[in-house]
Amino acid sequence: MKKILITGGAGYIGSHCARILADEGYEVVIIDNLVKGHIQAIKDFKHYIGNIGDEDLVAKILSENKIDGVMHFAAYSLVGESMKMPYEYYSNNVGQTMSFLHSLIKQGVNNIVFSSTAAVYGQSDVSPITEEVVLAPINTYGETKLTVEKMLKWFNIAYGLNYTSLRYFNVAGAYETGEIGEDHNPETHLIPVVLNVALRKSDKLKIFGGDYPTPDGTCIRDYIHVVDLIYAHIKAYEYMSAVNTSDIFNLGSGGGYSNLEILNTARKITNCEIPADVEPRRPGDPPILIAASKKAEDILNWKRKYDINDIIATAWKWKKSHPDGYK
Ligand code: UFG
């Protein structure tokens, strides 16, 4: 049985990774400092509380557990916050990761799947975006993720560390049972924000911008279900370790939904009115972000299972049963 170390396993995507790896017969070990994560999400798994940059702690984890591979999610991930706190974003996302990779190399752990982002592309004019599109982040968050992608490339060349960087587009939805889900503070992502209005936790949705060059004037995004996303990680790990290679893949659906379409779909699924107003644009939002995901489909043999209705329905199931998140 393969044993996978998950960094950031108490967070939204990391906790789904832990659950699904266990479903698929992997052994799971988690490291999380609980700055953003939730202890409730990892109580069923072997876990260590601390920073990934703590080389003594990581050495202890790697000596106590025979780790076959790593899935690395631990990071700060809010675009707006990253513009106000670049030091914290570089220190956490780049600095801690560098020390962590050093620990892996010292112990001979050779396979890592890295959680990257569509934010590495910035405001691309190309649609759908392929992996070859020019890399030009327009925010600190995207820049820190791109810096780690580059670090992985050089570490691969020098130390033989295999990596797969997965560039996520808009991740949403929840594990089908509704036991785990998205719980951020503050919540800024469109789907959970819309569902918070449906739950009457806030009065109105603010739609940021109605004058974009899109059919209905609102931004278009490419949504991928968190469960589909994790299956891509498993495929990526299996491929990387079997073929002994490194690569980069987009993960999205190849299609887009406007913010208004998301709102209207959520109204149907929740059967709630969900009041909304169009407000001024949010700085830094590209009008359209759609992934070309063909490379992952072709090379990793990955297929999506869930559509936008499933994404919103599973997120709603989680929200209804946990209106205050993990609290
Ligand atoms: N939006 C609203 N109202 C809200 C929240 C969001 O109208 O209350 C809009 C945004 O303006 C945007 C769309 O909904 O047009 C999606 O916004 P999100 O904040 O949900 O997601 P982003 O597309 O901004 O961010 C996502 C990921 C980031 C990643 C980025 C890459 O969440 O991690 O894509 O551009 F960096």
CSV table of C-alpha atoms and ligand atoms in Angstrom, one decimal:
chain,number,residue,atom,x,y,z
A,1,MET,CA,0.0,0.0,0.0
A,2,LYS,CA,1.4,3.4,-1.0
A,3,LYS,CA,1.8,6.0,1.7
A,4,ILE,CA,1.3,9.6,0.7
A,5,LEU,CA,2.2,12.7,2.8
A,6,ILE,CA,-0.3,15.5,2.3
A,7,THR,CA,0.7,19.0,3.2
A,8,GLY,CA,-2.2,21.3,4.1
A,9,GLY,CA,-4.4,18.3,4.6
A,10,ALA,CA,-6.7,20.2,6.9
A,11,GLY,CA,-7.7,22.7,4.2
A,12,TYR,CA,-10.4,22.6,1.7
A,13,ILE,CA,-8.6,20.7,-1.1
A,14,GLY,CA,-6.2,18.9,1.1
A,15,SER,CA,-8.9,17.4,3.2
A,16,HIS,CA,-10.7,16.1,0.1
A,17,CYS,CA,-7.4,14.6,-1.0
A,18,ALA,CA,-7.0,12.7,2.3
A,19,ARG,CA,-10.5,11.3,2.1
A,20,ILE,CA,-10.3,10.2,-1.5
A,21,LEU,CA,-6.8,8.7,-1.2
A,22,ALA,CA,-8.1,6.7,1.7
A,23,ASP,CA,-11.1,5.6,-0.4
A,24,GLU,CA,-8.7,4.5,-3.1
A,25,GLY,CA,-6.6,2.4,-0.7
A,26,TYR,CA,-3.7,4.7,0.0
A,27,GLU,CA,-2.3,5.3,3.4
A,28,VAL,CA,-2.4,9.0,4.4
A,29,VAL,CA,-0.2,11.1,6.6
A,30,ILE,CA,-0.9,14.8,7.0
A,31,ILE,CA,1.1,17.8,8.0
A,32,ASP,CA,-0.8,21.1,8.6
A,33,ASN,CA,-0.1,24.1,10.9
A,34,LEU,CA,-3.8,24.8,11.3
A,35,VAL,CA,-3.4,28.5,10.4
A,36,LYS,CA,-6.1,28.1,7.8
A,37,GLY,CA,-7.1,24.5,8.1
A,38,HIS,CA,-9.6,22.7,10.4
A,39,ILE,CA,-8.6,20.0,12.9
A,40,GLN,CA,-12.1,18.4,12.5
A,41,ALA,CA,-11.2,17.7,8.9
A,42,ILE,CA,-8.2,15.5,9.8
A,43,LYS,CA,-9.2,13.8,13.0
A,44,ASP,CA,-9.6,10.4,11.3
A,45,PHE,CA,-6.1,10.5,9.8
A,46,LYS,CA,-2.6,10.3,11.1
A,47,HIS,CA,-1.4,13.9,11.3
A,48,TYR,CA,1.3,16.2,12.5
A,49,ILE,CA,0.7,19.8,13.5
A,50,GLY,CA,3.4,22.2,12.4
A,51,ASN,CA,5.1,24.0,9.6
A,52,ILE,CA,6.3,22.3,6.4
A,53,GLY,CA,9.4,24.5,6.6
A,54,ASP,CA,10.3,23.0,10.0
A,55,GLU,CA,13.0,20.6,8.8
A,56,ASP,CA,13.3,18.8,12.2
A,57,LEU,CA,9.5,18.1,12.2
A,58,VAL,CA,9.6,16.9,8.5
A,59,ALA,CA,12.7,14.7,9.2
A,60,LYS,CA,10.7,13.1,12.1
A,61,ILE,CA,7.7,12.5,9.9
A,62,LEU,CA,9.8,11.0,7.1
A,63,SER,CA,11.7,8.8,9.6
A,64,GLU,CA,8.5,7.6,11.3
A,65,ASN,CA,6.6,6.9,8.0
A,66,LYS,CA,7.9,5.4,4.8
A,67,ILE,CA,6.6,8.0,2.5
A,68,ASP,CA,6.2,7.1,-1.2
A,69,GLY,CA,5.0,10.4,-2.5
A,70,VAL,CA,3.9,13.9,-1.5
A,71,MET,CA,0.8,16.0,-2.4
A,72,HIS,CA,1.6,19.6,-1.6
A,73,PHE,CA,-1.3,21.9,-0.9
A,74,ALA,CA,-0.1,23.9,2.1
A,75,ALA,CA,-0.2,27.6,1.0
A,76,TYR,CA,-1.9,30.9,1.4
A,77,SER,CA,-4.3,31.2,-1.5
A,78,LEU,CA,-6.2,34.5,-1.5
A,79,VAL,CA,-5.4,36.7,-4.4
A,80,GLY,CA,-6.6,40.0,-2.8
A,81,GLU,CA,-4.7,39.3,0.5
A,82,SER,CA,-1.6,38.4,-1.4
A,83,MET,CA,-1.4,41.9,-2.8
A,84,LYS,CA,-1.4,43.4,0.7
A,85,MET,CA,0.9,40.8,2.3
A,86,PRO,CA,3.6,39.9,-0.3
A,87,TYR,CA,6.1,39.1,2.5
A,88,GLU,CA,3.8,36.6,4.1
A,89,TYR,CA,3.0,35.0,0.8
A,90,TYR,CA,6.6,34.7,-0.3
A,91,SER,CA,7.6,33.5,3.1
A,92,ASN,CA,4.9,30.9,3.4
A,93,ASN,CA,4.4,29.7,-0.2
A,94,VAL,CA,8.0,30.0,-1.4
A,95,GLY,CA,10.3,30.0,1.7
A,96,GLN,CA,8.5,27.2,3.6
A,97,THR,CA,8.2,25.1,0.4
A,98,MET,CA,11.9,25.5,-0.3
A,99,SER,CA,12.8,24.1,3.1
A,100,PHE,CA,10.3,21.4,2.7
A,101,LEU,CA,11.7,20.3,-0.7
A,102,HIS,CA,15.2,20.3,1.0
A,103,SER,CA,13.8,17.9,3.6
A,104,LEU,CA,12.4,15.6,0.9
A,105,ILE,CA,15.6,15.5,-1.0
A,106,LYS,CA,17.7,14.7,2.1
A,107,GLN,CA,15.4,11.7,2.8
A,108,GLY,CA,15.2,10.6,-0.8
A,109,VAL,CA,11.5,11.1,-1.3
A,110,ASN,CA,11.3,11.5,-5.1
A,111,ASN,CA,7.7,12.2,-6.2
A,112,ILE,CA,5.7,15.4,-5.5
A,113,VAL,CA,2.4,16.6,-6.9
A,114,PHE,CA,2.3,20.4,-6.6
A,115,SER,CA,-0.9,22.5,-6.3
A,116,SER,CA,-0.4,25.3,-8.7
A,117,THR,CA,-2.9,27.7,-10.2
A,118,ALA,CA,-4.4,29.4,-13.3
A,119,ALA,CA,-3.1,32.6,-11.7
A,120,VAL,CA,0.3,31.8,-13.3
A,121,TYR,CA,-1.1,32.9,-16.6
A,122,GLY,CA,-2.4,36.4,-15.5
A,123,GLN,CA,-4.7,38.1,-17.9
A,124,SER,CA,-4.3,35.9,-20.9
A,125,ASP,CA,-5.9,36.9,-24.2
A,126,VAL,CA,-5.8,33.2,-25.3
A,127,SER,CA,-8.9,31.1,-24.7
A,128,PRO,CA,-8.9,28.2,-23.9
A,129,ILE,CA,-5.6,28.5,-22.1
A,130,THR,CA,-3.1,25.8,-22.9
A,131,GLU,CA,0.0,24.9,-20.8
A,132,GLU,CA,2.2,26.7,-23.4
A,133,VAL,CA,0.6,30.1,-23.0
A,134,VAL,CA,2.9,32.8,-21.7
A,135,LEU,CA,3.3,32.9,-17.9
A,136,ALA,CA,2.6,36.4,-16.6
A,137,PRO,CA,1.0,36.5,-13.2
A,138,ILE,CA,-0.7,39.8,-12.2
A,139,ASN,CA,-0.8,39.1,-8.5
A,140,THR,CA,1.6,38.0,-5.7
A,141,TYR,CA,-0.3,34.7,-5.2
A,142,GLY,CA,0.2,33.6,-8.8
A,143,GLU,CA,3.9,34.8,-8.7
A,144,THR,CA,4.6,32.7,-5.6
A,145,LYS,CA,3.1,29.6,-7.2
A,146,LEU,CA,5.1,30.2,-10.4
A,147,THR,CA,8.3,30.6,-8.4
A,148,VAL,CA,7.7,27.2,-6.9
A,149,GLU,CA,7.1,25.7,-10.3
A,150,LYS,CA,10.4,27.0,-11.4
A,151,MET,CA,12.2,25.8,-8.3
A,152,LEU,CA,10.8,22.3,-8.9
A,153,LYS,CA,12.2,22.4,-12.4
A,154,TRP,CA,15.7,23.2,-11.2
A,155,PHE,CA,15.5,20.7,-8.2
A,156,ASN,CA,14.4,18.1,-10.7
A,157,ILE,CA,17.5,18.7,-12.9
A,158,ALA,CA,19.9,18.8,-10.0
A,159,TYR,CA,18.5,16.3,-7.5
A,160,GLY,CA,16.2,14.1,-9.5
A,161,LEU,CA,13.0,15.1,-7.6
A,162,ASN,CA,10.1,14.2,-9.9
A,163,TYR,CA,7.3,16.8,-9.8
A,164,THR,CA,3.9,17.3,-11.4
A,165,SER,CA,2.5,20.9,-11.2
A,166,LEU,CA,-1.2,21.0,-11.6
A,167,ARG,CA,-2.6,24.4,-12.5
A,168,TYR,CA,-6.1,24.6,-11.1
A,169,PHE,CA,-8.8,26.8,-12.5
A,170,ASN,CA,-11.9,27.5,-10.3
A,171,VAL,CA,-12.3,24.6,-7.8
A,172,ALA,CA,-15.6,24.2,-6.1
A,173,GLY,CA,-18.1,21.5,-4.8
A,174,ALA,CA,-17.7,19.0,-2.0
A,175,TYR,CA,-17.3,15.3,-1.1
A,176,GLU,CA,-20.7,13.7,-1.9
A,177,THR,CA,-21.6,12.8,1.7
A,178,GLY,CA,-21.4,16.5,2.7
A,179,GLU,CA,-19.1,15.7,5.6
A,180,ILE,CA,-16.3,17.9,4.4
A,181,GLY,CA,-16.3,21.1,2.3
A,182,GLU,CA,-15.1,24.6,1.8
A,183,ASP,CA,-14.8,26.7,5.0
A,184,HIS,CA,-12.7,29.9,4.5
A,185,ASN,CA,-12.5,33.0,6.6
A,186,PRO,CA,-13.2,35.3,5.0
A,187,GLU,CA,-15.1,33.5,2.2
A,188,THR,CA,-14.4,35.2,-1.1
A,189,HIS,CA,-15.0,32.6,-3.8
A,190,LEU,CA,-18.2,33.0,-5.9
A,191,ILE,CA,-20.0,29.7,-5.3
A,192,PRO,CA,-19.7,29.6,-1.4
A,193,VAL,CA,-20.5,33.3,-1.3
A,194,VAL,CA,-23.7,32.7,-3.4
A,195,LEU,CA,-24.7,29.8,-1.1
A,196,ASN,CA,-24.1,32.0,2.0
A,197,VAL,CA,-26.7,34.4,0.6
A,198,ALA,CA,-29.1,31.4,0.0
A,199,LEU,CA,-28.6,30.5,3.6
A,200,ARG,CA,-29.3,34.1,4.6
A,201,LYS,CA,-25.9,34.5,6.2
A,202,SER,CA,-25.6,37.6,4.1
A,203,ASP,CA,-28.3,39.8,2.5
A,204,LYS,CA,-27.2,40.1,-1.1
A,205,LEU,CA,-24.7,38.8,-3.6
A,206,LYS,CA,-22.5,41.5,-5.1
A,207,ILE,CA,-21.7,40.7,-8.7
A,208,PHE,CA,-18.4,42.4,-9.4
A,209,GLY,CA,-18.8,44.0,-12.9
A,210,GLY,CA,-21.6,43.8,-15.4
A,211,ASP,CA,-19.7,45.5,-18.3
A,212,TYR,CA,-17.1,42.8,-19.3
A,213,PRO,CA,-16.8,41.8,-23.0
A,214,THR,CA,-18.8,38.6,-22.4
A,215,PRO,CA,-22.3,37.7,-23.6
A,216,ASP,CA,-24.0,38.8,-20.4
A,217,GLY,CA,-21.4,41.3,-19.2
A,218,THR,CA,-20.2,39.2,-16.2
A,219,CYS,CA,-16.9,37.4,-15.9
A,220,ILE,CA,-16.6,33.8,-17.1
A,221,ARG,CA,-14.8,31.1,-15.2
A,222,ASP,CA,-14.0,27.4,-15.6
A,223,TYR,CA,-15.3,25.4,-12.7
A,224,ILE,CA,-13.9,22.0,-11.7
A,225,HIS,CA,-15.3,19.7,-8.9
A,226,VAL,CA,-12.9,19.2,-6.1
A,227,VAL,CA,-13.4,15.4,-6.3
A,228,ASP,CA,-12.5,15.4,-10.0
A,229,LEU,CA,-9.5,17.5,-9.2
A,230,ILE,CA,-8.2,15.0,-6.6
A,231,TYR,CA,-8.6,12.1,-9.0
A,232,ALA,CA,-6.3,14.0,-11.4
A,233,HIS,CA,-3.8,14.2,-8.5
A,234,ILE,CA,-3.9,10.4,-8.1
A,235,LYS,CA,-3.5,9.9,-11.8
A,236,ALA,CA,-0.6,12.4,-11.8
A,237,TYR,CA,1.1,10.6,-8.9
A,238,GLU,CA,0.7,7.2,-10.5
A,239,TYR,CA,2.0,8.4,-13.9
A,240,MET,CA,4.9,10.3,-12.5
A,241,SER,CA,6.1,7.5,-10.3
A,242,ALA,CA,5.6,4.8,-12.9
A,243,VAL,CA,7.3,6.7,-15.8
A,244,ASN,CA,9.8,8.6,-13.6
A,245,THR,CA,9.0,11.9,-15.2
A,246,SER,CA,8.0,15.5,-14.5
A,247,ASP,CA,5.3,17.6,-16.2
A,248,ILE,CA,2.8,20.4,-15.9
A,249,PHE,CA,-1.0,20.2,-16.5
A,250,ASN,CA,-4.0,22.5,-16.5
A,251,LEU,CA,-7.1,21.2,-14.6
A,252,GLY,CA,-10.4,22.6,-15.6
A,253,SER,CA,-13.4,21.6,-17.6
A,254,GLY,CA,-12.7,23.2,-21.0
A,255,GLY,CA,-16.0,25.2,-20.6
A,256,GLY,CA,-17.0,28.4,-18.8
A,257,TYR,CA,-19.9,29.8,-16.9
A,258,SER,CA,-20.6,33.5,-16.3
A,259,ASN,CA,-21.1,34.8,-12.8
A,260,LEU,CA,-24.8,35.3,-13.7
A,261,GLU,CA,-25.1,31.7,-14.9
A,262,ILE,CA,-23.7,30.5,-11.6
A,263,LEU,CA,-26.2,32.7,-9.7
A,264,ASN,CA,-29.1,31.4,-11.8
A,265,THR,CA,-28.0,27.7,-11.5
A,266,ALA,CA,-27.7,28.2,-7.7
A,267,ARG,CA,-31.2,29.7,-7.5
A,268,LYS,CA,-32.5,26.6,-9.3
A,269,ILE,CA,-30.6,24.1,-7.2
A,270,THR,CA,-31.3,25.8,-3.8
A,271,ASN,CA,-34.8,26.9,-4.6
A,272,CYS,CA,-33.9,30.2,-2.9
A,273,GLU,CA,-34.3,33.7,-4.3
A,274,ILE,CA,-30.7,34.8,-3.7
A,275,PRO,CA,-30.9,38.6,-4.1
A,276,ALA,CA,-28.0,40.1,-6.1
A,277,ASP,CA,-26.8,43.5,-7.3
A,278,VAL,CA,-24.3,44.3,-10.0
A,279,GLU,CA,-21.4,46.3,-8.5
A,280,PRO,CA,-18.2,47.9,-9.9
A,281,ARG,CA,-15.5,45.5,-11.2
A,282,ARG,CA,-13.1,43.9,-8.7
A,283,PRO,CA,-9.6,44.9,-9.5
A,284,GLY,CA,-7.5,42.2,-11.1
A,285,ASP,CA,-10.3,40.0,-12.5
A,286,PRO,CA,-9.6,38.8,-16.0
A,287,PRO,CA,-12.9,38.7,-18.1
A,288,ILE,CA,-12.6,35.1,-19.2
A,289,LEU,CA,-10.5,32.2,-17.8
A,290,ILE,CA,-11.1,28.8,-19.5
A,291,ALA,CA,-8.6,25.9,-19.3
A,292,ALA,CA,-7.6,23.6,-22.1
A,293,SER,CA,-7.4,20.4,-20.1
A,294,LYS,CA,-6.8,18.1,-23.0
A,295,LYS,CA,-3.2,17.4,-22.0
A,296,ALA,CA,-4.3,16.0,-18.6
A,297,GLU,CA,-7.0,13.9,-20.4
A,298,ASP,CA,-4.6,12.5,-23.0
A,299,ILE,CA,-1.5,11.9,-20.9
A,300,LEU,CA,-3.0,11.2,-17.5
A,301,ASN,CA,-6.1,9.5,-18.9
A,302,TRP,CA,-8.1,11.7,-16.6
A,303,LYS,CA,-11.8,12.3,-17.1
A,304,ARG,CA,-14.2,14.6,-15.3
A,305,LYS,CA,-17.3,13.1,-13.7
A,306,TYR,CA,-19.1,16.1,-12.4
A,307,ASP,CA,-20.7,19.1,-14.1
A,308,ILE,CA,-21.7,22.5,-12.8
A,309,ASN,CA,-25.0,21.3,-11.4
A,310,ASP,CA,-23.2,18.6,-9.4
A,311,ILE,CA,-20.6,21.2,-8.2
A,312,ILE,CA,-23.3,23.5,-6.8
A,313,ALA,CA,-25.5,20.7,-5.5
A,314,THR,CA,-22.6,19.1,-3.5
A,315,ALA,CA,-21.4,22.5,-2.2
A,316,TRP,CA,-25.0,23.2,-1.1
A,317,LYS,CA,-25.3,19.8,0.7
A,318,TRP,CA,-22.2,20.7,2.7
A,319,LYS,CA,-23.3,24.3,3.4
A,320,LYS,CA,-26.8,23.3,4.5
A,321,SER,CA,-25.5,20.7,6.9
A,322,HIS,CA,-22.6,23.0,8.1
A,323,PRO,CA,-24.0,26.6,7.9
A,324,ASP,CA,-21.1,27.7,10.2
A,325,GLY,CA,-18.5,25.5,8.6
A,326,TYR,CA,-16.6,23.3,10.9
A,327,LYS,CA,-17.5,25.4,14.0
B,1,UFG,N1,-17.3,37.3,-7.7
B,1,UFG,C1,-18.4,38.1,-7.6
B,1,UFG,N2,-18.9,38.3,-6.3
B,1,UFG,C2,-18.3,37.7,-5.2
B,1,UFG,C3,-17.2,36.8,-5.4
B,1,UFG,C4,-16.7,36.6,-6.7
B,1,UFG,O1,-18.9,38.7,-8.5
B,1,UFG,O2,-18.8,38.0,-4.1
B,1,UFG,C5,-16.8,37.0,-9.1
B,1,UFG,C6,-15.4,37.5,-9.3
B,1,UFG,O3,-15.4,38.9,-9.5
B,1,UFG,C7,-15.0,36.6,-10.5
B,1,UFG,C8,-15.8,35.3,-10.3
B,1,UFG,O4,-16.8,35.6,-9.4
B,1,UFG,O5,-15.5,37.2,-11.6
B,1,UFG,C9,-14.9,34.2,-9.6
B,1,UFG,O6,-14.3,34.8,-8.5
B,1,UFG,P1,-13.6,33.8,-7.4
B,1,UFG,O7,-13.1,34.7,-6.3
B,1,UFG,O8,-14.5,32.8,-7.0
B,1,UFG,O9,-12.4,33.1,-8.1
B,1,UFG,P2,-11.2,33.8,-9.0
B,1,UFG,O10,-11.6,33.4,-10.4
B,1,UFG,O11,-11.0,35.2,-8.7
B,1,UFG,O12,-10.0,33.0,-8.4
B,1,UFG,C10,-9.7,31.7,-8.8
B,1,UFG,C11,-9.0,30.9,-7.7
B,1,UFG,C12,-7.7,31.5,-7.3
B,1,UFG,C13,-6.9,31.7,-8.5
B,1,UFG,C14,-7.6,32.4,-9.6
B,1,UFG,C15,-6.8,32.5,-10.9
B,1,UFG,O13,-9.9,30.9,-6.6
B,1,UFG,O14,-7.1,30.8,-6.4
B,1,UFG,O15,-8.8,31.8,-9.9
B,1,UFG,O16,-7.2,33.6,-11.6
B,1,UFG,F1,-5.7,32.3,-8.3
